[in-house]
Amino acid sequence: MQRVLGEILQWTYPADAALSHWLRHHPNLGARDRSEVAEAVYDVLRHLRRYRQFGESGVGPASRRLAILGLAATLGAEALTDGMDAAEAEWLQRVSQIDLATLPRAVRGSIPDWLDERLGAMDSPETLIEALNRQASLDLRVNPLKVERDAMLTELQQGAGRYEPVAMPYSPWGIRMQGRPAINRWPQFENGSIEVQDEGSQLLALLVAPRRGEMIIDFCAGAGGKTLLLGALMRSTGRLYAFDVSAARLARAKPRFARSGLSNVVPVVIDSENDARVKRLAGKAQRVLVDAPCSGIGTLRRNPDLKWRQHPEALAELGQLQERILNSAARCVAPGGRLVYATCSLLAEENEVQAERFLASHPDFERLDAAEILAARLENLKLDGPYVQLRPDVHGTDGFFAAVFERKKKGAAAGAGEAADAGEAEAEMPAEAPAEDAAAGPQDQPD
């Protein structure tokens, strides 16, 4: 535990990658030991600032003190009795009696000062920070092309009842489970009937509102989670472009596309947001989703190391990238078409500030009320528009933001001319194999 923390806290790689690498190089650890190490590591990452402050009063290597605090929190102090000397046991007992309410909020919630300042300006910052420091549940989504949610829920309740599967409160496709089952070994996962996807991410599909036969672009497709749902809601008709600048990410998505049974997905690796293949689709797509690269602050329940890996200077660079991507994606939207901008962030500079800047510089677009669009489908989800902002403490999801824009319609003649050009644009696109033809590679880990 002390050694793996020493590697992760160098921040050379994301915590999940560093932990997986370390576990692969220690194959002699049993399944229970691996699980306990992982749980304790993530506890330390969630509470790192507070644990470091507690550790200042101890003795010995700092990484050992952090390991003791993480293991004590996850296994109980009594489980460490044989492994600690008298001084360590006395120190652990002493720091365990500290009243957390006496600590500054940033220390109590273990967040950096810059993030405390931003979250502190939001409604109910205490409950938000507490929620971000809690472990997230496991959110699954059924493949609506293959199975109904209620039928799958019954199947999981019968076969995996110990994980307490329940229907999600909002998503019509979602199932929420407790614990960490190895679902990548389940037949329902292997045959493409279920995928891992946070409920907030699932709801983005309702904002895109895809229809059969349309041309749709998932501009930052990543590992393909949202692409899969959009394609299924299109009933595998039309054409769904999955753009990403990372060939590795799209390669990991291809086995998922193959399992899903979709035949309308065209993965395309682009050089940048200004790739010539993007420009060829100018004004052709009925719907474009931009799930933009962002700080990921809304996902701290799952990726607690992000609050230590991010910094304000990086946010400024991300903001410039988000603006460029959104501007480029907007050019692909047909007159009367829809553009959805989304992030898994809670920070205004990545969210509503970007949306307002886009509107100010694009008079050919108008904003739709994203909250009203969701309310029309989900009566129990109450949001204040015009944007969607989901929070873990309020909605039980990761932190998600979404804005919806519509391109103003041109005259009928101009619209007819662009429709006639759509076939030419498709003919110019590279001949990537549709998903049904993609060879399924090694089992990937769903995002």
C-alpha positions as CSV (number, residue, x, y, z in Angstrom):
1,M,0.0,0.0,0.0
2,Q,2.8,2.4,0.9
3,R,4.7,1.6,-2.3
4,V,1.7,2.0,-4.7
5,L,0.8,5.3,-3.1
6,G,4.4,6.5,-3.6
7,E,4.0,5.8,-7.3
8,I,0.5,7.3,-7.7
9,L,1.3,10.5,-5.8
10,Q,4.0,11.4,-8.3
11,W,1.1,12.3,-10.6
12,T,2.9,11.0,-13.7
13,Y,-0.2,9.0,-14.8
14,P,-3.9,9.0,-13.9
15,A,-4.5,7.1,-10.7
16,D,-6.5,4.3,-12.3
17,A,-3.8,3.7,-14.9
18,A,-1.0,3.8,-12.2
19,L,-2.9,1.5,-9.9
20,S,-3.7,-1.0,-12.7
21,H,0.0,-1.0,-13.7
22,W,1.1,-1.7,-10.2
23,L,-1.4,-4.5,-9.7
24,R,-0.3,-6.2,-12.9
25,H,3.3,-6.2,-11.6
26,H,2.1,-7.9,-8.4
27,P,0.3,-10.9,-9.6
28,N,0.7,-12.8,-6.4
29,L,-1.8,-10.6,-4.6
30,G,-5.1,-12.3,-4.1
31,A,-8.4,-10.9,-5.3
32,R,-9.3,-9.7,-1.8
33,D,-6.0,-8.1,-1.2
34,R,-6.2,-6.3,-4.6
35,S,-9.7,-5.0,-3.8
36,E,-8.6,-3.8,-0.3
37,V,-5.5,-2.0,-1.7
38,A,-7.6,-0.3,-4.4
39,E,-10.3,0.8,-2.0
40,A,-7.7,2.3,0.4
41,V,-5.8,4.0,-2.4
42,Y,-8.9,5.8,-3.5
43,D,-9.9,6.7,0.0
44,V,-6.5,8.4,0.4
45,L,-7.0,10.3,-2.9
46,R,-10.4,11.5,-1.8
47,H,-9.1,12.8,1.5
48,L,-5.5,13.5,0.7
49,R,-5.3,17.1,2.0
50,R,-6.8,16.2,5.3
51,Y,-4.7,13.1,5.7
52,R,-1.5,15.0,4.9
53,Q,-2.4,17.5,7.6
54,F,-3.0,14.7,10.1
55,G,0.3,13.1,9.0
56,E,2.3,16.2,9.9
57,S,2.0,15.2,13.6
58,G,3.2,11.6,13.0
59,V,6.6,10.0,12.6
60,G,8.1,7.9,9.8
61,P,7.6,8.1,6.0
62,A,4.7,10.3,4.9
63,S,3.5,7.7,2.5
64,R,3.2,5.1,5.3
65,R,1.1,7.5,7.4
66,L,-1.2,8.1,4.4
67,A,-1.4,4.3,3.9
68,I,-2.3,3.8,7.6
69,L,-5.1,6.4,7.4
70,G,-6.5,4.9,4.2
71,L,-6.5,1.4,5.5
72,A,-8.0,2.5,8.8
73,A,-10.8,4.2,7.0
74,T,-11.6,1.2,4.8
75,L,-10.8,-1.8,7.0
76,G,-11.0,-0.3,10.5
77,A,-8.2,0.6,12.9
78,E,-8.4,-2.8,14.6
79,A,-7.3,-4.5,11.3
80,L,-4.0,-2.7,11.5
81,T,-3.0,-3.5,15.1
82,D,-0.4,-6.1,14.3
83,G,1.2,-3.9,11.6
84,M,1.7,-0.7,13.6
85,D,4.2,0.1,16.4
86,A,3.1,1.8,19.6
87,A,3.9,5.3,18.3
88,E,1.8,4.8,15.2
89,A,-1.1,3.3,17.1
90,E,-1.1,6.3,19.5
91,W,-0.9,8.8,16.6
92,L,-3.8,7.1,14.7
93,Q,-6.0,7.1,17.8
94,R,-5.2,10.8,18.4
95,V,-5.9,12.0,14.9
96,S,-9.1,9.9,14.7
97,Q,-10.5,12.0,17.6
98,I,-10.1,15.3,15.8
99,D,-13.4,17.1,15.3
100,L,-13.6,17.6,11.5
101,A,-16.0,20.6,12.0
102,T,-13.0,22.5,13.4
103,L,-11.1,22.3,10.2
104,P,-11.3,24.8,7.3
105,R,-13.7,23.6,4.6
106,A,-10.9,23.1,2.0
107,V,-9.0,20.8,4.5
108,R,-12.1,19.1,5.7
109,G,-13.3,18.4,2.2
110,S,-9.7,17.8,0.9
111,I,-9.8,20.1,-2.1
112,P,-7.2,22.6,-3.3
113,D,-7.8,26.2,-2.5
114,W,-8.6,27.2,-6.2
115,L,-11.4,24.6,-6.3
116,D,-12.7,25.5,-2.9
117,E,-13.1,29.1,-4.1
118,R,-15.1,28.0,-7.1
119,L,-17.3,25.4,-5.4
120,G,-17.8,27.8,-2.5
121,A,-19.6,30.3,-4.8
122,M,-22.2,27.6,-5.7
123,D,-25.4,26.8,-3.8
124,S,-24.9,24.4,-0.8
125,P,-21.1,24.0,-1.3
126,E,-20.8,21.8,1.8
127,T,-23.1,19.1,0.6
128,L,-21.6,19.3,-2.9
129,I,-18.1,18.7,-1.6
130,E,-19.2,15.9,0.6
131,A,-21.0,14.2,-2.3
132,L,-17.9,14.6,-4.5
133,N,-15.9,12.7,-1.8
134,R,-18.3,9.8,-1.7
135,Q,-17.7,6.7,-3.9
136,A,-20.1,6.5,-6.8
137,S,-22.5,3.7,-7.4
138,L,-22.2,1.5,-10.5
139,D,-24.5,2.9,-13.3
140,L,-25.4,0.6,-16.1
141,R,-27.4,1.3,-19.3
142,V,-29.3,-1.2,-21.3
143,N,-28.9,-1.3,-25.1
144,P,-32.4,-0.4,-26.3
145,L,-31.7,-2.0,-29.6
146,K,-31.6,-5.4,-27.8
147,V,-33.5,-5.3,-24.6
148,E,-36.0,-3.4,-22.5
149,R,-34.8,-2.0,-19.2
150,D,-37.5,-3.7,-17.0
151,A,-36.7,-7.1,-18.5
152,M,-33.0,-6.7,-17.8
153,L,-33.7,-5.3,-14.3
154,T,-35.7,-8.5,-13.5
155,E,-32.9,-10.6,-14.9
156,L,-30.2,-8.9,-12.8
157,Q,-32.3,-8.9,-9.7
158,Q,-32.6,-12.7,-10.0
159,G,-29.0,-13.4,-11.0
160,A,-27.1,-10.6,-9.3
161,G,-29.4,-9.6,-6.4
162,R,-26.5,-9.1,-3.9
163,Y,-25.6,-6.0,-5.9
164,E,-29.0,-4.5,-5.3
165,P,-29.9,-3.5,-8.9
166,V,-32.7,-0.9,-9.1
167,A,-34.1,1.3,-11.8
168,M,-32.5,4.7,-12.0
169,P,-34.7,7.7,-11.0
170,Y,-34.4,9.5,-14.3
171,S,-32.9,7.6,-17.2
172,P,-35.4,5.3,-18.9
173,W,-32.5,3.0,-19.8
174,G,-30.5,3.0,-16.5
175,I,-29.9,0.5,-13.8
176,R,-28.0,1.4,-10.6
177,M,-26.0,-1.2,-8.6
178,Q,-24.0,-1.2,-5.4
179,G,-20.5,-2.7,-5.1
180,R,-18.1,-3.5,-7.9
181,P,-19.1,-6.6,-9.7
182,A,-16.9,-7.8,-12.6
183,I,-19.6,-7.1,-15.2
184,N,-17.2,-7.4,-18.1
185,R,-17.4,-11.1,-17.5
186,W,-21.2,-11.2,-17.5
187,P,-23.0,-12.6,-20.6
188,Q,-25.2,-9.6,-20.7
189,F,-22.2,-7.4,-21.1
190,E,-20.4,-9.7,-23.6
191,N,-23.5,-9.8,-25.9
192,G,-23.9,-6.0,-25.8
193,S,-27.1,-5.9,-23.8
194,I,-25.6,-3.7,-21.1
195,E,-22.9,-1.0,-20.8
196,V,-21.4,1.1,-18.0
197,Q,-22.5,4.7,-18.3
198,D,-23.3,7.3,-15.6
199,E,-26.9,8.4,-15.5
200,G,-26.1,12.0,-16.3
201,S,-24.3,10.9,-19.4
202,Q,-27.3,8.9,-20.4
203,L,-29.6,11.9,-20.2
204,L,-27.5,13.7,-22.8
205,A,-29.1,11.4,-25.4
206,L,-32.5,12.9,-24.6
207,L,-31.1,16.4,-25.4
208,V,-29.7,15.2,-28.7
209,A,-33.1,13.5,-29.4
210,P,-31.8,11.5,-32.4
211,R,-34.2,10.3,-35.1
212,R,-34.1,7.5,-37.5
213,G,-32.3,8.1,-40.8
214,E,-30.5,11.3,-39.7
215,M,-26.9,12.2,-40.1
216,I,-25.5,12.8,-36.6
217,I,-22.0,13.6,-35.4
218,D,-20.6,12.7,-31.9
219,F,-17.7,15.1,-32.2
220,C,-15.6,13.9,-29.2
221,A,-16.7,10.3,-29.1
222,G,-13.9,9.0,-26.9
223,A,-14.5,5.4,-25.9
224,G,-18.0,5.5,-27.5
225,G,-20.4,5.4,-24.6
226,K,-22.7,8.1,-25.8
227,T,-22.3,7.0,-29.4
228,L,-23.7,3.6,-28.6
229,L,-26.9,5.0,-27.1
230,L,-27.4,7.5,-29.9
231,G,-27.0,4.7,-32.5
232,A,-29.4,2.5,-30.7
233,L,-32.0,5.3,-30.5
234,M,-31.6,5.8,-34.3
235,R,-32.5,2.0,-34.5
236,S,-29.2,1.6,-36.4
237,T,-30.4,3.7,-39.3
238,G,-28.9,6.8,-40.9
239,R,-25.3,7.6,-40.3
240,L,-23.6,8.3,-37.0
241,Y,-20.0,9.7,-37.2
242,A,-17.9,9.1,-34.2
243,F,-15.1,11.6,-34.3
244,D,-12.1,11.7,-32.0
245,V,-8.5,12.9,-32.2
246,S,-7.3,9.8,-30.4
247,A,-6.9,6.6,-32.5
248,A,-6.3,4.6,-29.3
249,R,-9.7,5.8,-27.8
250,L,-11.6,4.9,-30.9
251,A,-9.8,1.5,-31.1
252,R,-11.1,0.8,-27.6
253,A,-14.6,1.7,-28.7
254,K,-14.7,-0.6,-31.7
255,P,-15.3,-3.8,-29.7
256,R,-18.1,-2.0,-27.9
257,F,-19.6,-1.0,-31.3
258,A,-19.3,-4.6,-32.5
259,R,-21.1,-6.0,-29.3
260,S,-23.9,-3.5,-29.7
261,G,-25.2,-4.8,-33.0
262,L,-25.1,-1.3,-34.5
263,S,-24.4,-0.9,-38.2
264,N,-24.7,2.8,-38.6
265,V,-21.5,4.0,-36.7
266,V,-18.6,5.3,-38.7
267,P,-15.5,5.9,-36.4
268,V,-13.2,8.6,-37.8
269,V,-9.9,9.6,-36.4
270,I,-9.4,13.3,-37.0
271,D,-6.2,15.4,-36.8
272,S,-7.9,18.3,-35.0
273,E,-11.2,20.1,-34.9
274,N,-10.2,21.7,-38.2
275,D,-9.6,18.4,-40.1
276,A,-10.6,18.5,-43.7
277,R,-13.0,15.6,-43.1
278,V,-14.9,17.7,-40.6
279,K,-15.1,20.6,-43.1
280,R,-16.6,18.4,-45.7
281,L,-19.7,17.9,-43.5
282,A,-20.3,21.7,-43.1
283,G,-24.1,22.3,-42.9
284,K,-25.0,18.6,-43.3
285,A,-25.7,17.1,-39.9
286,Q,-29.1,17.2,-38.3
287,R,-27.6,16.9,-34.8
288,V,-24.1,17.3,-33.4
289,L,-23.0,16.4,-29.9
290,V,-19.9,18.0,-28.4
291,D,-19.0,16.3,-25.1
292,A,-16.0,18.5,-24.8
293,P,-12.6,17.8,-23.1
294,C,-12.9,19.3,-19.7
295,S,-11.5,19.4,-16.2
296,G,-13.6,16.4,-15.2
297,I,-14.4,18.0,-11.8
298,G,-17.9,16.6,-12.0
299,T,-16.4,13.1,-11.9
300,L,-14.4,13.4,-8.7
301,R,-16.5,10.5,-7.1
302,R,-14.9,8.2,-9.7
303,N,-11.6,10.1,-10.4
304,P,-10.6,11.8,-7.1
305,D,-7.0,12.3,-8.4
306,L,-8.3,14.9,-10.9
307,K,-8.6,17.6,-8.2
308,W,-4.8,17.2,-7.6
309,R,-3.8,16.9,-11.2
310,Q,-5.8,19.9,-12.5
311,H,-4.8,23.6,-11.9
312,P,-6.2,27.0,-13.0
313,E,-3.6,27.4,-15.8
314,A,-4.8,24.2,-17.4
315,L,-8.4,25.4,-17.1
316,A,-7.5,28.4,-19.2
317,E,-6.0,26.1,-21.9
318,L,-9.0,23.8,-21.8
319,G,-11.3,26.8,-22.2
320,Q,-9.6,27.8,-25.5
321,L,-9.8,24.2,-26.8
322,Q,-13.5,23.9,-25.9
323,E,-14.2,27.1,-27.7
324,R,-12.3,26.0,-30.9
325,I,-14.1,22.6,-30.8
326,L,-17.5,24.1,-30.4
327,N,-17.0,26.6,-33.2
328,S,-15.8,23.8,-35.5
329,A,-18.7,21.5,-34.6
330,A,-21.2,24.3,-35.2
331,R,-20.2,24.5,-38.8
332,C,-21.4,20.9,-39.3
333,V,-24.9,21.7,-38.1
334,A,-27.6,21.9,-40.9
335,P,-30.1,24.8,-40.9
336,G,-32.8,23.9,-38.3
337,G,-30.4,21.3,-36.8
338,R,-29.4,20.9,-33.2
339,L,-26.1,21.4,-31.4
340,V,-25.6,20.1,-27.9
341,Y,-22.6,21.2,-25.9
342,A,-21.8,19.2,-22.7
343,T,-19.1,18.7,-20.1
344,C,-18.6,16.6,-17.0
345,S,-17.7,19.8,-15.1
346,L,-19.2,22.0,-12.5
347,L,-17.2,25.0,-13.2
348,A,-18.8,28.1,-14.8
349,E,-15.8,28.9,-17.1
350,E,-16.2,25.5,-18.8
351,N,-20.0,25.6,-18.9
352,E,-22.4,28.6,-19.0
353,V,-19.5,31.0,-19.8
354,Q,-18.6,29.0,-22.9
355,A,-22.3,28.8,-23.9
356,E,-22.8,32.5,-23.6
357,R,-19.6,33.2,-25.5
358,F,-20.8,30.9,-28.3
359,L,-24.1,32.6,-28.6
360,A,-22.5,36.0,-28.7
361,S,-20.3,35.0,-31.6
362,H,-22.8,32.9,-33.6
363,P,-25.9,35.0,-34.4
364,D,-27.1,32.2,-36.7
365,F,-27.8,30.0,-33.6
366,E,-30.4,30.4,-30.9
367,R,-30.5,28.8,-27.5
368,L,-33.1,26.3,-26.6
369,D,-34.1,25.6,-23.0
370,A,-32.3,22.4,-22.2
371,A,-34.1,22.0,-18.9
372,E,-37.5,22.2,-20.6
373,I,-36.4,19.6,-23.2
374,L,-35.6,17.1,-20.4
375,A,-38.7,18.0,-18.4
376,A,-40.9,17.1,-21.3
377,R,-39.5,13.5,-21.1
378,L,-38.8,13.3,-17.4
379,E,-41.5,14.7,-15.2
380,N,-39.6,13.9,-11.9
381,L,-36.5,15.9,-12.9
382,K,-36.8,19.5,-11.8
383,L,-34.1,21.9,-13.2
384,D,-33.8,25.6,-13.6
385,G,-33.1,26.5,-17.2
386,P,-32.0,27.4,-19.7
387,Y,-29.1,25.0,-19.1
388,V,-28.9,21.6,-17.5
389,Q,-26.6,21.3,-14.5
390,L,-26.6,18.0,-12.7
391,R,-25.0,17.6,-9.3
392,P,-24.1,14.4,-7.3
393,D,-25.6,15.8,-4.1
394,V,-28.9,16.7,-5.7
395,H,-29.4,14.3,-8.6
396,G,-27.1,11.3,-7.6
397,T,-25.2,11.6,-10.9
398,D,-21.8,12.9,-11.8
399,G,-21.6,16.6,-12.3
400,F,-22.8,17.3,-15.8
401,F,-23.6,20.5,-17.8
402,A,-25.4,20.8,-21.1
403,A,-26.5,23.6,-23.4
404,V,-28.7,23.1,-26.5
405,F,-28.6,25.4,-29.5
406,E,-30.5,25.3,-32.8
407,R,-29.3,26.7,-36.1
408,K,-31.7,29.1,-37.6
409,K,-33.4,27.9,-40.7
410,K,-32.6,29.4,-44.1
411,G,-35.0,29.8,-47.0
412,A,-36.5,26.7,-48.5
413,A,-34.3,26.9,-51.6
414,A,-31.1,27.1,-49.7
415,G,-32.2,24.2,-47.5
416,A,-33.0,22.0,-50.5
417,G,-29.6,22.8,-52.0
418,E,-27.8,21.7,-48.9
419,A,-29.8,18.5,-48.8
420,A,-28.7,17.7,-52.3
421,D,-25.1,18.1,-51.3
422,A,-25.3,15.7,-48.4
423,G,-24.7,12.7,-50.6
424,E,-21.5,14.3,-52.0
425,A,-20.2,14.9,-48.5
426,E,-20.8,11.2,-47.5
427,A,-19.0,10.1,-50.7
428,E,-16.0,12.2,-49.8
429,M,-15.7,10.7,-46.3
430,P,-13.2,7.9,-45.7
431,A,-14.4,4.4,-46.0
432,E,-14.1,3.4,-42.4
433,A,-15.8,0.1,-41.7
434,P,-19.3,0.4,-40.1
435,A,-19.5,-1.0,-36.6
436,E,-21.0,-4.4,-37.6
437,D,-17.9,-5.1,-39.7
438,A,-15.4,-4.1,-37.1
439,A,-13.5,-7.1,-35.7
440,A,-14.0,-7.4,-32.0
441,G,-10.6,-7.1,-30.3
442,P,-9.7,-8.0,-26.7
443,Q,-12.2,-7.2,-24.0
444,D,-12.1,-3.5,-23.2
445,Q,-13.0,-1.9,-20.0
446,P,-16.2,0.1,-20.3
447,D,-16.1,3.8,-19.3
